[in-house]
Coordinates of C-alpha atoms in Angstrom, one line a residue:
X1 CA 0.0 0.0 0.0
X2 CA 1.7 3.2 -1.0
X3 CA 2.3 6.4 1.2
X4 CA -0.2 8.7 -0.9
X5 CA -3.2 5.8 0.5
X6 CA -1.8 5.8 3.8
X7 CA -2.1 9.7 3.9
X8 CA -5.3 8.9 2.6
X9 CA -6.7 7.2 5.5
X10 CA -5.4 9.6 8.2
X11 CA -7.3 12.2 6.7
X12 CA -10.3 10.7 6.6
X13 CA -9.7 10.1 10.3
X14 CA -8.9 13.3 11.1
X15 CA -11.9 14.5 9.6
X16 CA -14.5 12.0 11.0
X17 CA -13.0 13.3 14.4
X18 CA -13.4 16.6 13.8
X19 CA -17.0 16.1 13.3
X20 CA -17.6 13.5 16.2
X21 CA -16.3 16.5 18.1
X22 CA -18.6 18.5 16.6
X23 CA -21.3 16.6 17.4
X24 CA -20.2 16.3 20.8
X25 CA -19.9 20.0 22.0
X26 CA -22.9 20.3 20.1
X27 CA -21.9 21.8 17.1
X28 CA -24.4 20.2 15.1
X29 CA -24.3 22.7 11.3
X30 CA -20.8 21.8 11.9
X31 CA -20.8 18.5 12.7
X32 CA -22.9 17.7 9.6
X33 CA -21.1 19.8 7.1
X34 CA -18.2 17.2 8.4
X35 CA -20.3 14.2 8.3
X36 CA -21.7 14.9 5.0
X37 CA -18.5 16.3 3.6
X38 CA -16.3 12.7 4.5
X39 CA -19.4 10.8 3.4
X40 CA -19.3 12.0 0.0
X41 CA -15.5 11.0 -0.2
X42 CA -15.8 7.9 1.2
X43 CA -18.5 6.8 -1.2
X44 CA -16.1 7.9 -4.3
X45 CA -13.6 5.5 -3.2
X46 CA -16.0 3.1 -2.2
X47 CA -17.2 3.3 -6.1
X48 CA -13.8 3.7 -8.1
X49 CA -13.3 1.8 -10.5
X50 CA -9.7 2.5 -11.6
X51 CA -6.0 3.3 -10.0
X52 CA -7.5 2.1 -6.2
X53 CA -5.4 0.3 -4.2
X54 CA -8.1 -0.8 -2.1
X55 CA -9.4 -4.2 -2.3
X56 CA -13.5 -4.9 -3.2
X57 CA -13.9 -5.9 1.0
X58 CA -12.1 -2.9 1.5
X59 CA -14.2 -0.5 -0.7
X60 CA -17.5 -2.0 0.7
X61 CA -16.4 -1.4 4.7
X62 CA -15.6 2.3 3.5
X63 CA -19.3 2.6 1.4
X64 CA -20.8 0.9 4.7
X65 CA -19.2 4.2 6.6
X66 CA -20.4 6.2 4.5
X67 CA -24.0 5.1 5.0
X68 CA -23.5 5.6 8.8
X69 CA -22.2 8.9 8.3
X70 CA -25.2 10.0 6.1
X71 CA -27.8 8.2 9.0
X72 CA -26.3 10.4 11.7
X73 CA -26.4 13.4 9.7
X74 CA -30.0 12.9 9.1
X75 CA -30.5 12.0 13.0
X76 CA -29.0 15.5 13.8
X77 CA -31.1 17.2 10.7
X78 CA -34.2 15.3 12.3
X79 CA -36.8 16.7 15.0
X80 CA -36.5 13.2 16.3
X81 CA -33.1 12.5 16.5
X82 CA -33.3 10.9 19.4
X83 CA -34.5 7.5 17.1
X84 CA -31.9 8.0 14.9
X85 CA -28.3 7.0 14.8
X86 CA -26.2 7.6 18.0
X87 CA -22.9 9.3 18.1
X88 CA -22.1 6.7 20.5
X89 CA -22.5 4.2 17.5
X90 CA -21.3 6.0 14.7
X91 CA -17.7 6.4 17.3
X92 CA -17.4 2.8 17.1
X93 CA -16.4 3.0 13.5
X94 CA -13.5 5.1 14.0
X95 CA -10.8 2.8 14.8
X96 CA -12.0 0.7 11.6
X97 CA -11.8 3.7 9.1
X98 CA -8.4 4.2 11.2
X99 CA -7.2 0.5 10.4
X100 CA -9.5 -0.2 7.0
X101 CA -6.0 -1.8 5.3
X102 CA -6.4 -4.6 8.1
X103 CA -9.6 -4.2 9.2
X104 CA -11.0 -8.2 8.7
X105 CA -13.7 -8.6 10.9
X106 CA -17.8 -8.2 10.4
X107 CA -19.1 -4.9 10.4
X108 CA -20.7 -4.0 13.2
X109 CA -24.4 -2.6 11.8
X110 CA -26.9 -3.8 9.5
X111 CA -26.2 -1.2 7.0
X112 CA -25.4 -1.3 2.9
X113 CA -23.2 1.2 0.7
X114 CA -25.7 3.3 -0.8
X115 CA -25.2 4.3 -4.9
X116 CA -22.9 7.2 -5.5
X117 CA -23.8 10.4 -5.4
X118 CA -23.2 14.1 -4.3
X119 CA -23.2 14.8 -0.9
X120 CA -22.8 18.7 -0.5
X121 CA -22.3 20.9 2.6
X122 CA -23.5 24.5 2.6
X123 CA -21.0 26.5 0.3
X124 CA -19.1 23.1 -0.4
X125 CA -20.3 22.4 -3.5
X126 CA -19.8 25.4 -5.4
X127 CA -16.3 23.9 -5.7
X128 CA -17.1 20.9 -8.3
X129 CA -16.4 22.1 -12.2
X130 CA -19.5 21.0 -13.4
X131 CA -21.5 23.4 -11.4
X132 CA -23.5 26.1 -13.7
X133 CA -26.9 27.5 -13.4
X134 CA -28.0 26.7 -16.9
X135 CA -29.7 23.7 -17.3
X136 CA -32.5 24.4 -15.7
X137 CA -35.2 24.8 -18.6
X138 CA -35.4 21.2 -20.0
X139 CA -37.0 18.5 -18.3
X140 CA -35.7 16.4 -15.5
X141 CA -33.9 13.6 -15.7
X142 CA -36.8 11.7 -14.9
X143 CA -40.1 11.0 -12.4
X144 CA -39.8 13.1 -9.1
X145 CA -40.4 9.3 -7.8
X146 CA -36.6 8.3 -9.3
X147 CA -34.8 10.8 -7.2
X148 CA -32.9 9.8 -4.2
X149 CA -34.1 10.8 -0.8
X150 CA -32.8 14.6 0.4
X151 CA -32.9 15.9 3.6
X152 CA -33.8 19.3 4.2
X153 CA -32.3 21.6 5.7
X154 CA -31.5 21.6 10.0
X155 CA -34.5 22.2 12.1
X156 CA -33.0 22.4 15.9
X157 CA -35.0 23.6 18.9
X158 CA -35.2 27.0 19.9
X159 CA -32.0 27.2 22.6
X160 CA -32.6 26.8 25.9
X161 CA -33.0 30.6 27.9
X162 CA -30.8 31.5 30.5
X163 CA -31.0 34.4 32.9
X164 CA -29.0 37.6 30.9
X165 CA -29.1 35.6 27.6
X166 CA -30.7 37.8 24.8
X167 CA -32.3 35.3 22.1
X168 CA -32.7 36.4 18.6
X169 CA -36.0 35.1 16.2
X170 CA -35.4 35.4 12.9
X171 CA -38.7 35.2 10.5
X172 CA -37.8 34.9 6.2
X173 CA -40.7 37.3 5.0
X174 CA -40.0 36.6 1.6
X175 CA -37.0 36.3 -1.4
X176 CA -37.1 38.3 -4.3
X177 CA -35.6 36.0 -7.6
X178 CA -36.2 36.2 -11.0
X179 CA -36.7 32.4 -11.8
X180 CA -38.8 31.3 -8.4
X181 CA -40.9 29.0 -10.2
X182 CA -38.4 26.5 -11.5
X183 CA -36.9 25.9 -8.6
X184 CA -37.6 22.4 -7.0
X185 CA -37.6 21.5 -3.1
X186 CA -36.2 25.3 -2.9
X187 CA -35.3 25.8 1.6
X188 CA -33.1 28.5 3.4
X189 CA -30.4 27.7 5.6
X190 CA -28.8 29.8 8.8
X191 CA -25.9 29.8 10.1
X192 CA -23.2 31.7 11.7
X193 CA -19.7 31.9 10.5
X194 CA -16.9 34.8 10.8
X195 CA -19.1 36.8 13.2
X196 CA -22.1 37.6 10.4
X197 CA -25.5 35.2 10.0
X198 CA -25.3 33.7 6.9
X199 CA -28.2 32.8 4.2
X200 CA -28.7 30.2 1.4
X201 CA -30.8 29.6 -0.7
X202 CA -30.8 26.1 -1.8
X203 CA -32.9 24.0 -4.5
X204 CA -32.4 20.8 -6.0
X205 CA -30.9 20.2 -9.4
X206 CA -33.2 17.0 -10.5
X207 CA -30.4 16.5 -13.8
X208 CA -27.6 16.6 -11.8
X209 CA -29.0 14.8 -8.5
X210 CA -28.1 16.7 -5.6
X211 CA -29.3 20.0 -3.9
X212 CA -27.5 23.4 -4.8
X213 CA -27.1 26.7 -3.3
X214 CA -28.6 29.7 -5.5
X215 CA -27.3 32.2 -4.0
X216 CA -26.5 33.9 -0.6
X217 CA -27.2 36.4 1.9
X218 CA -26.0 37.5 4.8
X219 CA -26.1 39.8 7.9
X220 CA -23.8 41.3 10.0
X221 CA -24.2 41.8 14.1
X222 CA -24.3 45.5 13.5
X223 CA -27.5 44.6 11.9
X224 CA -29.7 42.9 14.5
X225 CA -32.3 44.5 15.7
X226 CA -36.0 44.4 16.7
X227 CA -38.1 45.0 13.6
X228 CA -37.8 44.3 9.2
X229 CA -34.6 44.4 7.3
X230 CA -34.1 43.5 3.8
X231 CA -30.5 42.2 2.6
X232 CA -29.0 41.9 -1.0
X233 CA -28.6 38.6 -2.8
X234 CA -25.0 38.0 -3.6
X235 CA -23.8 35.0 -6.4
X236 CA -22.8 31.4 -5.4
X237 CA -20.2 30.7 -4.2
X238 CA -20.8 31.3 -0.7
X239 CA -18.1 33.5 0.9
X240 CA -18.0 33.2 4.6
X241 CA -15.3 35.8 4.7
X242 CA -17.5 38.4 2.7
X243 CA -14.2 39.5 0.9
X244 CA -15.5 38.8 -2.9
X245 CA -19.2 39.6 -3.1
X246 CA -20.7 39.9 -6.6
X247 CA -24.6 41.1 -6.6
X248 CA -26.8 38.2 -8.1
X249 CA -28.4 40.2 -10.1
X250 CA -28.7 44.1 -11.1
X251 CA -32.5 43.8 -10.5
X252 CA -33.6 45.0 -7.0
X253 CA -34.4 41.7 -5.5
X254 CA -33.4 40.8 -1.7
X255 CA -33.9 38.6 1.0
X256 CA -36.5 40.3 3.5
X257 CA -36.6 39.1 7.0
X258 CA -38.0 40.3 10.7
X259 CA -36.2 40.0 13.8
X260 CA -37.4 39.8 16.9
X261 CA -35.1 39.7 20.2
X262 CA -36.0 38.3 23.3
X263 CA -34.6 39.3 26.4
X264 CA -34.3 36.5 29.4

């Protein structure tokens, strides 16, 4: 087994660690952008066909991690993740992705590698070369019945209030683009990243089989407070350090939200 395959493999453990530590401190947009990110890797190995220097045993262990990976992302995306996968479980598999060149023995859960496709964290898959906004006025690639399941975006419980805490309520009034109608199992996701509250716009893509971000919006702290504010729509890819923003379009269209604060 060669060096570059042994590097390989500590990567991928370094990165399922990262997000079962993620998922420990309760990190949990983080801990399945990790999940989901390692996933998709795992399952492009697990399906290579040429220059692998794993064996077919080998590639089906690493497709079988894959699946686990996907189950407890959807646990943590689910309002009843409590019946889902268990971290406690999915740790079990990390000394056998550590040692998958000797690993030998029977895998410990009743689970299959799943057919190869993209798994994409937000602002992740802006990164693949075949990504363009294009395509979108033939017909799809078949029945909405043929696609493969998608989980939507995270729904997590409102925090828990503390004496001091201030809580913030953000409602999405409404989204201003141009092309609204084609856009199929379209959902908005939040999150927090470099000290602004970040938007996107997400829809799936039924030629090309996995959900994409549209565009983006975000906000930064400056900009909560009590009442409406409307944001501008920047272009894909989404950039968390708001150095290169480019306007989606020159047409006044934004993203219009209410916030409401709550004070504990």
């Amino acid at each position: 087994m060669s060096e570059v395959t042994r590097s390989l493999v500590q990567r991928w453990g370094a990165s399922f660690r990262r997000g079962a530590d993620f998922d420990s401190w309760g990190q949990l947009v983080e801990a399945i952008d990790e999940y989901q990110i390692l996933a998709r890797h795992l399952q492009k190995e697990a399906q290579a066909q040429h220059n692998s220097e794993f064996t077919e045993e080998q590639k089906k262990t690493i497709g079988k991690i894959a699946t686990c990976l996907e189950l407890r992302s959807a646990a943590l995306q689910s309002t009843q993740s409590q019946d889902g996968f268990k971290l406690e479980d999915l740790k079990k598999l990390e000394p056998i992705l550590k040692n998958i060149l000797t690993y030998n023995k029977e895998f410990p859960f009743d689970v299959q590698p799943v057919p190869l496709r993209r798994i994409l964290a937000p602002g992740e898959e802006e990164n693949l070369e075949f990504e363009d906004d294009d395509e979108e006025g033939g017909a799809g690639a078949g029945s909405p019945n043929s696609f493969p399941a998608r989980v939507p975006g995270t729904l997590l419980p409102r925090l828990p209030s503390e004496p001091g805490m201030t809580l913030l309520t953000i409602k999405i009034e409404k989204i201003g683009l141009k092309d609204a109608g084609q856009c199929i199992d379209p959902y908005i996701t939040v999150s927090v990243k470099g000290a602004a509250i970040f938007f996107e716009f997400k829809h799936y893509k039924p030629k090309k089989r996995f959900t994409s971000t549209k565009c983006f919006a975000f906000m930064e702290m400056d900009e909560i407070k009590p009442g409406p504010i409307i944001i501008e729509l920047y272009k894909k890819p989404t950039d968390f350090k708001r150095k290169k923003l480019q306007l989606l379009t020159k047409k006044p269209l934004y993203l219009h939200l209410h916030q409401t604060l709550h004070k504990e």
